[in-house]
Amino acid sequence: MKSYFISGASRGIGRELCKQLLNRGDRVIAGCRTPFKEGFLSNLQKTCSHLEIVQLDVNNEQSVTDCFEELERKSITIDRLFNNAGVIDWRNLHEVSADSFSQVLQTNLRGAFLVLRHALACLRPSSDAWIYNMSSRLGSIELRGNTQLGGAIAYECSKAGLNMLTKQAAIDLAENGIKVVSLSPGWVKTEMGGAEAKYSVEDSVGKILDITDHLTLQQNGRFWGEDGKEIPW
């Protein structure tokens, strides 16, 4: 049994990660903004003793600090961290508002940074700790202009920044034995991805877990797609 922490666990990919991990017998700590209002997770908890639901608002540094300090006080070790919480604005360069641009970066990049940094005390005791930053092909600078994807400029910038966080954190945390990668779940039928997306959330999460279960030290600090192929930065 591995111990997984998942941010943004109340919906979409985060919620499905909780479900599939619990079904296979792993321990899950589910971080969400309003833990007492999450009916799906509460129902899961009734039958899964290895699910813990915690309050976590990645936009609020005090919330992030309190969350991981409480886990540290309980001597909880995290083996796997899914840095999953995120938002999107599909508007392009000419349409997106400055306020929305700032909000997307705050949640997707600053929030991920806060979770990663404050979780370190719980990750260090693990003998095989991994951090999975949930990115997107939309964050690949090399792919911009080479595919039909694009347009959501705030989201693109936030994920490009997240990829740099992955690369630098993999370097900075190597001495602690903590590995860090970026993952793209593909285009998924969630609130963010929409009904026309390629993958069901169940299929996407299944593919993600198949990849994370088989990552090796040589794959640390890189960017991986749901198809198992490396994505260029």
PDB file of C-alpha atoms in Angstrom:
ATOM      1  CA  MET A   1       0.000   0.000   0.000  1.00  0.00           C
ATOM      2  CA  LYS A   2       1.318   3.415  -1.029  1.00  0.00           C
ATOM      3  CA  SER A   3       0.156   6.682   0.526  1.00  0.00           C
ATOM      4  CA  TYR A   4      -1.148   9.176  -2.064  1.00  0.00           C
ATOM      5  CA  PHE A   5      -1.984  12.847  -1.563  1.00  0.00           C
ATOM      6  CA  ILE A   6      -4.260  14.372  -4.204  1.00  0.00           C
ATOM      7  CA  SER A   7      -5.040  18.071  -4.480  1.00  0.00           C
ATOM      8  CA  GLY A   8      -8.191  19.118  -6.297  1.00  0.00           C
ATOM      9  CA  ALA A   9      -9.736  15.799  -5.267  1.00  0.00           C
ATOM     10  CA  SER A  10     -13.401  16.788  -5.348  1.00  0.00           C
ATOM     11  CA  ARG A  11     -13.998  16.618  -9.098  1.00  0.00           C
ATOM     12  CA  GLY A  12     -12.761  15.437 -12.451  1.00  0.00           C
ATOM     13  CA  ILE A  13      -9.386  13.735 -12.611  1.00  0.00           C
ATOM     14  CA  GLY A  14      -8.704  14.237  -8.904  1.00  0.00           C
ATOM     15  CA  ARG A  15     -11.902  12.495  -7.863  1.00  0.00           C
ATOM     16  CA  GLU A  16     -11.325   9.603 -10.260  1.00  0.00           C
ATOM     17  CA  LEU A  17      -7.763   9.217  -8.976  1.00  0.00           C
ATOM     18  CA  CYS A  18      -9.179   8.814  -5.472  1.00  0.00           C
ATOM     19  CA  LYS A  19     -11.655   6.201  -6.669  1.00  0.00           C
ATOM     20  CA  GLN A  20      -9.207   4.069  -8.648  1.00  0.00           C
ATOM     21  CA  LEU A  21      -6.448   4.230  -6.044  1.00  0.00           C
ATOM     22  CA  LEU A  22      -8.820   3.224  -3.253  1.00  0.00           C
ATOM     23  CA  ASN A  23     -10.249   0.399  -5.351  1.00  0.00           C
ATOM     24  CA  ARG A  24      -6.806  -1.115  -5.738  1.00  0.00           C
ATOM     25  CA  GLY A  25      -5.992  -0.787  -2.034  1.00  0.00           C
ATOM     26  CA  ASP A  26      -3.820   2.310  -1.724  1.00  0.00           C
ATOM     27  CA  ARG A  27      -4.191   4.906   0.997  1.00  0.00           C
ATOM     28  CA  VAL A  28      -5.517   8.285  -0.189  1.00  0.00           C
ATOM     29  CA  ILE A  29      -5.447  11.711   1.402  1.00  0.00           C
ATOM     30  CA  ALA A  30      -7.895  13.831  -0.583  1.00  0.00           C
ATOM     31  CA  GLY A  31      -7.404  17.590  -0.468  1.00  0.00           C
ATOM     32  CA  CYS A  32     -10.390  19.774  -1.347  1.00  0.00           C
ATOM     33  CA  ARG A  33     -11.659  23.242  -0.508  1.00  0.00           C
ATOM     34  CA  THR A  34     -14.911  22.182   1.194  1.00  0.00           C
ATOM     35  CA  PRO A  35     -14.362  18.680   2.612  1.00  0.00           C
ATOM     36  CA  PHE A  36     -17.653  18.514   4.502  1.00  0.00           C
ATOM     37  CA  LYS A  37     -19.682  19.228   1.366  1.00  0.00           C
ATOM     38  CA  GLU A  38     -18.106  16.598  -0.867  1.00  0.00           C
ATOM     39  CA  GLY A  39     -20.800  13.924  -1.020  1.00  0.00           C
ATOM     40  CA  PHE A  40     -18.913  11.618  -3.385  1.00  0.00           C
ATOM     41  CA  LEU A  41     -15.808  11.530  -1.190  1.00  0.00           C
ATOM     42  CA  SER A  42     -17.858  11.239   1.998  1.00  0.00           C
ATOM     43  CA  ASN A  43     -19.680   8.237   0.562  1.00  0.00           C
ATOM     44  CA  LEU A  44     -16.374   6.649  -0.411  1.00  0.00           C
ATOM     45  CA  GLN A  45     -15.082   7.203   3.098  1.00  0.00           C
ATOM     46  CA  LYS A  46     -17.955   5.142   4.548  1.00  0.00           C
ATOM     47  CA  THR A  47     -16.572   2.026   2.888  1.00  0.00           C
ATOM     48  CA  CYS A  48     -12.868   2.913   2.693  1.00  0.00           C
ATOM     49  CA  SER A  49     -11.040   3.215   5.980  1.00  0.00           C
ATOM     50  CA  HIS A  50      -7.869   4.226   4.107  1.00  0.00           C
ATOM     51  CA  LEU A  51      -9.371   7.482   2.790  1.00  0.00           C
ATOM     52  CA  GLU A  52      -8.772  10.732   4.647  1.00  0.00           C
ATOM     53  CA  ILE A  53     -10.403  13.977   3.468  1.00  0.00           C
ATOM     54  CA  VAL A  54      -8.603  17.211   4.355  1.00  0.00           C
ATOM     55  CA  GLN A  55      -9.300  20.890   3.798  1.00  0.00           C
ATOM     56  CA  LEU A  56      -7.010  22.405   1.181  1.00  0.00           C
ATOM     57  CA  ASP A  57      -7.409  25.625  -0.783  1.00  0.00           C
ATOM     58  CA  VAL A  58      -4.318  25.975  -2.969  1.00  0.00           C
ATOM     59  CA  ASN A  59      -5.023  29.690  -3.408  1.00  0.00           C
ATOM     60  CA  ASN A  60      -4.686  30.254   0.340  1.00  0.00           C
ATOM     61  CA  GLU A  61      -1.169  29.755   1.700  1.00  0.00           C
ATOM     62  CA  GLN A  62      -2.408  29.446   5.283  1.00  0.00           C
ATOM     63  CA  SER A  63      -4.749  26.648   4.225  1.00  0.00           C
ATOM     64  CA  VAL A  64      -1.869  24.805   2.539  1.00  0.00           C
ATOM     65  CA  THR A  65       0.394  25.332   5.557  1.00  0.00           C
ATOM     66  CA  ASP A  66      -2.257  24.138   8.017  1.00  0.00           C
ATOM     67  CA  CYS A  67      -3.025  21.064   5.934  1.00  0.00           C
ATOM     68  CA  PHE A  68       0.506  19.724   5.792  1.00  0.00           C
ATOM     69  CA  GLU A  69       1.453  20.773   9.316  1.00  0.00           C
ATOM     70  CA  GLU A  70      -1.483  18.704  10.576  1.00  0.00           C
ATOM     71  CA  LEU A  71      -0.373  15.701   8.510  1.00  0.00           C
ATOM     72  CA  GLU A  72       3.163  16.121   9.823  1.00  0.00           C
ATOM     73  CA  ARG A  73       1.868  16.236  13.410  1.00  0.00           C
ATOM     74  CA  LYS A  74       0.126  12.927  12.725  1.00  0.00           C
ATOM     75  CA  SER A  75       3.443  11.526  11.398  1.00  0.00           C
ATOM     76  CA  ILE A  76       1.840  10.777   8.036  1.00  0.00           C
ATOM     77  CA  THR A  77       4.251   9.951   5.241  1.00  0.00           C
ATOM     78  CA  ILE A  78       3.322  10.723   1.636  1.00  0.00           C
ATOM     79  CA  ASP A  79       4.786   8.443  -1.028  1.00  0.00           C
ATOM     80  CA  ARG A  80       3.051   9.998  -4.024  1.00  0.00           C
ATOM     81  CA  LEU A  81       1.773  13.563  -4.465  1.00  0.00           C
ATOM     82  CA  PHE A  82      -0.593  14.392  -7.311  1.00  0.00           C
ATOM     83  CA  ASN A  83      -0.389  18.177  -7.701  1.00  0.00           C
ATOM     84  CA  ASN A  84      -3.696  18.204  -9.523  1.00  0.00           C
ATOM     85  CA  ALA A  85      -5.770  21.281  -8.581  1.00  0.00           C
ATOM     86  CA  GLY A  86      -6.278  23.580 -11.549  1.00  0.00           C
ATOM     87  CA  VAL A  87      -8.548  25.936 -13.477  1.00  0.00           C
ATOM     88  CA  ILE A  88      -8.800  27.023 -17.103  1.00  0.00           C
ATOM     89  CA  ASP A  89      -9.850  30.044 -19.124  1.00  0.00           C
ATOM     90  CA  TRP A  90     -10.181  29.145 -22.798  1.00  0.00           C
ATOM     91  CA  ARG A  91      -9.972  32.755 -24.021  1.00  0.00           C
ATOM     92  CA  ASN A  92      -7.141  33.825 -26.293  1.00  0.00           C
ATOM     93  CA  LEU A  93      -4.603  36.661 -26.162  1.00  0.00           C
ATOM     94  CA  HIS A  94      -7.107  39.260 -27.346  1.00  0.00           C
ATOM     95  CA  GLU A  95     -10.025  38.211 -25.141  1.00  0.00           C
ATOM     96  CA  VAL A  96      -8.755  37.064 -21.735  1.00  0.00           C
ATOM     97  CA  SER A  97      -8.998  39.585 -18.901  1.00  0.00           C
ATOM     98  CA  ALA A  98      -5.975  40.486 -16.812  1.00  0.00           C
ATOM     99  CA  ASP A  99      -7.793  39.395 -13.647  1.00  0.00           C
ATOM    100  CA  SER A 100      -8.582  35.972 -15.091  1.00  0.00           C
ATOM    101  CA  PHE A 101      -5.007  35.613 -16.335  1.00  0.00           C
ATOM    102  CA  SER A 102      -3.752  36.282 -12.808  1.00  0.00           C
ATOM    103  CA  GLN A 103      -6.233  33.843 -11.260  1.00  0.00           C
ATOM    104  CA  VAL A 104      -5.237  31.005 -13.583  1.00  0.00           C
ATOM    105  CA  LEU A 105      -1.558  31.522 -12.783  1.00  0.00           C
ATOM    106  CA  GLN A 106      -2.297  31.775  -9.075  1.00  0.00           C
ATOM    107  CA  THR A 107      -4.129  28.462  -8.956  1.00  0.00           C
ATOM    108  CA  ASN A 108      -2.173  26.425 -11.488  1.00  0.00           C
ATOM    109  CA  LEU A 109       1.357  27.631 -10.766  1.00  0.00           C
ATOM    110  CA  ARG A 110       1.534  29.412  -7.416  1.00  0.00           C
ATOM    111  CA  GLY A 111      -0.859  26.876  -5.884  1.00  0.00           C
ATOM    112  CA  ALA A 112       1.167  23.950  -7.179  1.00  0.00           C
ATOM    113  CA  PHE A 113       4.350  25.535  -5.830  1.00  0.00           C
ATOM    114  CA  LEU A 114       2.806  25.985  -2.373  1.00  0.00           C
ATOM    115  CA  VAL A 115       1.565  22.411  -2.230  1.00  0.00           C
ATOM    116  CA  LEU A 116       4.900  21.020  -3.400  1.00  0.00           C
ATOM    117  CA  ARG A 117       6.936  23.039  -0.908  1.00  0.00           C
ATOM    118  CA  HIS A 118       4.742  22.522   2.140  1.00  0.00           C
ATOM    119  CA  ALA A 119       4.357  18.779   1.430  1.00  0.00           C
ATOM    120  CA  LEU A 120       8.109  18.166   1.616  1.00  0.00           C
ATOM    121  CA  ALA A 121       8.124  17.389   5.327  1.00  0.00           C
ATOM    122  CA  CYS A 122       5.718  14.507   4.666  1.00  0.00           C
ATOM    123  CA  LEU A 123       7.503  13.354   1.499  1.00  0.00           C
ATOM    124  CA  ARG A 124      11.051  13.200   2.882  1.00  0.00           C
ATOM    125  CA  PRO A 125      10.433  10.179   5.173  1.00  0.00           C
ATOM    126  CA  SER A 126       9.290   8.091   2.186  1.00  0.00           C
ATOM    127  CA  SER A 127      11.831   5.688   0.719  1.00  0.00           C
ATOM    128  CA  ASP A 128      10.484   6.320  -2.797  1.00  0.00           C
ATOM    129  CA  ALA A 129       8.726   9.680  -3.026  1.00  0.00           C
ATOM    130  CA  TRP A 130       7.337  11.056  -6.284  1.00  0.00           C
ATOM    131  CA  ILE A 131       5.615  14.340  -7.121  1.00  0.00           C
ATOM    132  CA  TYR A 132       3.366  14.351 -10.176  1.00  0.00           C
ATOM    133  CA  ASN A 133       2.608  17.846 -11.461  1.00  0.00           C
ATOM    134  CA  MET A 134      -0.507  17.657 -13.622  1.00  0.00           C
ATOM    135  CA  SER A 135       0.403  19.639 -16.707  1.00  0.00           C
ATOM    136  CA  SER A 136      -0.869  19.674 -20.294  1.00  0.00           C
ATOM    137  CA  ARG A 137       0.417  19.570 -23.844  1.00  0.00           C
ATOM    138  CA  LEU A 138      -0.878  23.143 -23.982  1.00  0.00           C
ATOM    139  CA  GLY A 139       2.093  23.982 -21.737  1.00  0.00           C
ATOM    140  CA  SER A 140       4.654  22.716 -24.254  1.00  0.00           C
ATOM    141  CA  ILE A 141       6.437  25.675 -25.850  1.00  0.00           C
ATOM    142  CA  GLU A 142       7.865  23.468 -28.608  1.00  0.00           C
ATOM    143  CA  LEU A 143       4.426  22.210 -29.644  1.00  0.00           C
ATOM    144  CA  ARG A 144       2.882  25.670 -29.941  1.00  0.00           C
ATOM    145  CA  GLY A 145       2.153  26.341 -33.573  1.00  0.00           C
ATOM    146  CA  ASN A 146       2.941  22.756 -34.553  1.00  0.00           C
ATOM    147  CA  THR A 147      -0.502  21.359 -33.699  1.00  0.00           C
ATOM    148  CA  GLN A 148      -4.096  22.541 -33.797  1.00  0.00           C
ATOM    149  CA  LEU A 149      -4.001  23.083 -30.034  1.00  0.00           C
ATOM    150  CA  GLY A 150      -3.754  26.513 -28.485  1.00  0.00           C
ATOM    151  CA  GLY A 151      -5.584  29.687 -27.684  1.00  0.00           C
ATOM    152  CA  ALA A 152      -6.051  29.424 -23.920  1.00  0.00           C
ATOM    153  CA  ILE A 153      -3.121  31.708 -23.271  1.00  0.00           C
ATOM    154  CA  ALA A 154      -3.410  32.032 -19.481  1.00  0.00           C
ATOM    155  CA  TYR A 155      -3.654  28.258 -19.103  1.00  0.00           C
ATOM    156  CA  GLU A 156      -0.787  27.704 -21.538  1.00  0.00           C
ATOM    157  CA  CYS A 157       1.460  30.084 -19.600  1.00  0.00           C
ATOM    158  CA  SER A 158       0.518  28.523 -16.266  1.00  0.00           C
ATOM    159  CA  LYS A 159       1.388  25.028 -17.471  1.00  0.00           C
ATOM    160  CA  ALA A 160       4.633  26.147 -19.102  1.00  0.00           C
ATOM    161  CA  GLY A 161       5.567  27.656 -15.738  1.00  0.00           C
ATOM    162  CA  LEU A 162       4.537  24.455 -13.976  1.00  0.00           C
ATOM    163  CA  ASN A 163       6.871  22.517 -16.249  1.00  0.00           C
ATOM    164  CA  MET A 164       9.774  24.725 -15.173  1.00  0.00           C
ATOM    165  CA  LEU A 165       8.772  24.096 -11.545  1.00  0.00           C
ATOM    166  CA  THR A 166       8.973  20.373 -12.304  1.00  0.00           C
ATOM    167  CA  LYS A 167      12.413  20.601 -13.865  1.00  0.00           C
ATOM    168  CA  GLN A 168      13.950  22.770 -11.160  1.00  0.00           C
ATOM    169  CA  ALA A 169      12.316  20.875  -8.293  1.00  0.00           C
ATOM    170  CA  ALA A 170      13.631  17.575  -9.689  1.00  0.00           C
ATOM    171  CA  ILE A 171      17.125  19.071  -9.504  1.00  0.00           C
ATOM    172  CA  ASP A 172      16.702  20.720  -6.097  1.00  0.00           C
ATOM    173  CA  LEU A 173      15.089  17.695  -4.429  1.00  0.00           C
ATOM    174  CA  ALA A 174      17.408  15.023  -5.828  1.00  0.00           C
ATOM    175  CA  GLU A 175      19.480  15.100  -2.650  1.00  0.00           C
ATOM    176  CA  ASN A 176      16.346  14.155  -0.712  1.00  0.00           C
ATOM    177  CA  GLY A 177      15.546  11.270  -3.042  1.00  0.00           C
ATOM    178  CA  ILE A 178      12.311  12.964  -4.171  1.00  0.00           C
ATOM    179  CA  LYS A 179      11.474  12.598  -7.871  1.00  0.00           C
ATOM    180  CA  VAL A 180       9.349  15.112  -9.792  1.00  0.00           C
ATOM    181  CA  VAL A 181       7.710  14.790 -13.212  1.00  0.00           C
ATOM    182  CA  SER A 182       5.090  16.613 -15.249  1.00  0.00           C
ATOM    183  CA  LEU A 183       2.170  14.574 -16.591  1.00  0.00           C
ATOM    184  CA  SER A 184      -0.345  15.365 -19.303  1.00  0.00           C
ATOM    185  CA  PRO A 185      -3.622  13.463 -18.862  1.00  0.00           C
ATOM    186  CA  GLY A 186      -4.672  14.092 -22.446  1.00  0.00           C
ATOM    187  CA  TRP A 187      -7.900  15.771 -23.516  1.00  0.00           C
ATOM    188  CA  VAL A 188     -10.423  14.522 -20.968  1.00  0.00           C
ATOM    189  CA  LYS A 189     -14.204  14.745 -20.651  1.00  0.00           C
ATOM    190  CA  THR A 190     -14.318  16.849 -17.485  1.00  0.00           C
ATOM    191  CA  GLU A 191     -15.734  20.287 -16.668  1.00  0.00           C
ATOM    192  CA  MET A 192     -12.462  21.722 -17.970  1.00  0.00           C
ATOM    193  CA  GLY A 193     -12.090  19.502 -21.020  1.00  0.00           C
ATOM    194  CA  GLY A 194     -15.703  19.498 -22.206  1.00  0.00           C
ATOM    195  CA  ALA A 195     -17.937  16.841 -23.717  1.00  0.00           C
ATOM    196  CA  GLU A 196     -16.037  16.611 -27.018  1.00  0.00           C
ATOM    197  CA  ALA A 197     -12.781  15.499 -25.405  1.00  0.00           C
ATOM    198  CA  LYS A 198     -10.947  12.346 -26.477  1.00  0.00           C
ATOM    199  CA  TYR A 199     -10.867  10.391 -23.221  1.00  0.00           C
ATOM    200  CA  SER A 200     -13.357   9.556 -20.520  1.00  0.00           C
ATOM    201  CA  VAL A 201     -12.030  10.484 -17.102  1.00  0.00           C
ATOM    202  CA  GLU A 202     -11.885   6.781 -16.204  1.00  0.00           C
ATOM    203  CA  ASP A 203      -9.698   5.969 -19.217  1.00  0.00           C
ATOM    204  CA  SER A 204      -7.408   8.934 -18.661  1.00  0.00           C
ATOM    205  CA  VAL A 205      -6.800   8.127 -15.008  1.00  0.00           C
ATOM    206  CA  GLY A 206      -6.201   4.476 -15.825  1.00  0.00           C
ATOM    207  CA  LYS A 207      -3.532   5.508 -18.317  1.00  0.00           C
ATOM    208  CA  ILE A 208      -1.976   7.960 -15.855  1.00  0.00           C
ATOM    209  CA  LEU A 209      -1.686   5.339 -13.118  1.00  0.00           C
ATOM    210  CA  ASP A 210      -0.193   2.828 -15.538  1.00  0.00           C
ATOM    211  CA  ILE A 211       2.506   5.384 -16.332  1.00  0.00           C
ATOM    212  CA  THR A 212       3.213   6.469 -12.759  1.00  0.00           C
ATOM    213  CA  ASP A 213       3.374   2.866 -11.571  1.00  0.00           C
ATOM    214  CA  HIS A 214       6.247   2.195 -13.967  1.00  0.00           C
ATOM    215  CA  LEU A 215       8.293   5.401 -13.859  1.00  0.00           C
ATOM    216  CA  THR A 216      11.978   4.907 -13.091  1.00  0.00           C
ATOM    217  CA  LEU A 217      14.677   7.161 -11.716  1.00  0.00           C
ATOM    218  CA  GLN A 218      15.954   7.703 -15.268  1.00  0.00           C
ATOM    219  CA  GLN A 219      12.599   9.305 -16.164  1.00  0.00           C
ATOM    220  CA  ASN A 220      12.775  11.827 -13.327  1.00  0.00           C
ATOM    221  CA  GLY A 221      12.549  15.522 -14.185  1.00  0.00           C
ATOM    222  CA  ARG A 222      10.799  15.018 -17.522  1.00  0.00           C
ATOM    223  CA  PHE A 223       7.375  15.526 -19.114  1.00  0.00           C
ATOM    224  CA  TRP A 224       5.200  12.505 -19.903  1.00  0.00           C
ATOM    225  CA  GLY A 225       1.943  12.077 -21.798  1.00  0.00           C
ATOM    226  CA  GLU A 226      -0.922   9.709 -21.093  1.00  0.00           C
ATOM    227  CA  ASP A 227       0.327   7.608 -24.029  1.00  0.00           C
ATOM    228  CA  GLY A 228       3.607   6.936 -22.224  1.00  0.00           C
ATOM    229  CA  LYS A 229       5.612   9.106 -24.618  1.00  0.00           C
ATOM    230  CA  GLU A 230       7.821  11.997 -23.571  1.00  0.00           C
ATOM    231  CA  ILE A 231       6.501  15.467 -24.414  1.00  0.00           C
ATOM    232  CA  PRO A 232       8.986  18.210 -25.376  1.00  0.00           C
ATOM    233  CA  TRP A 233       9.206  21.189 -23.057  1.00  0.00           C
TER     234      TRP A 233
END
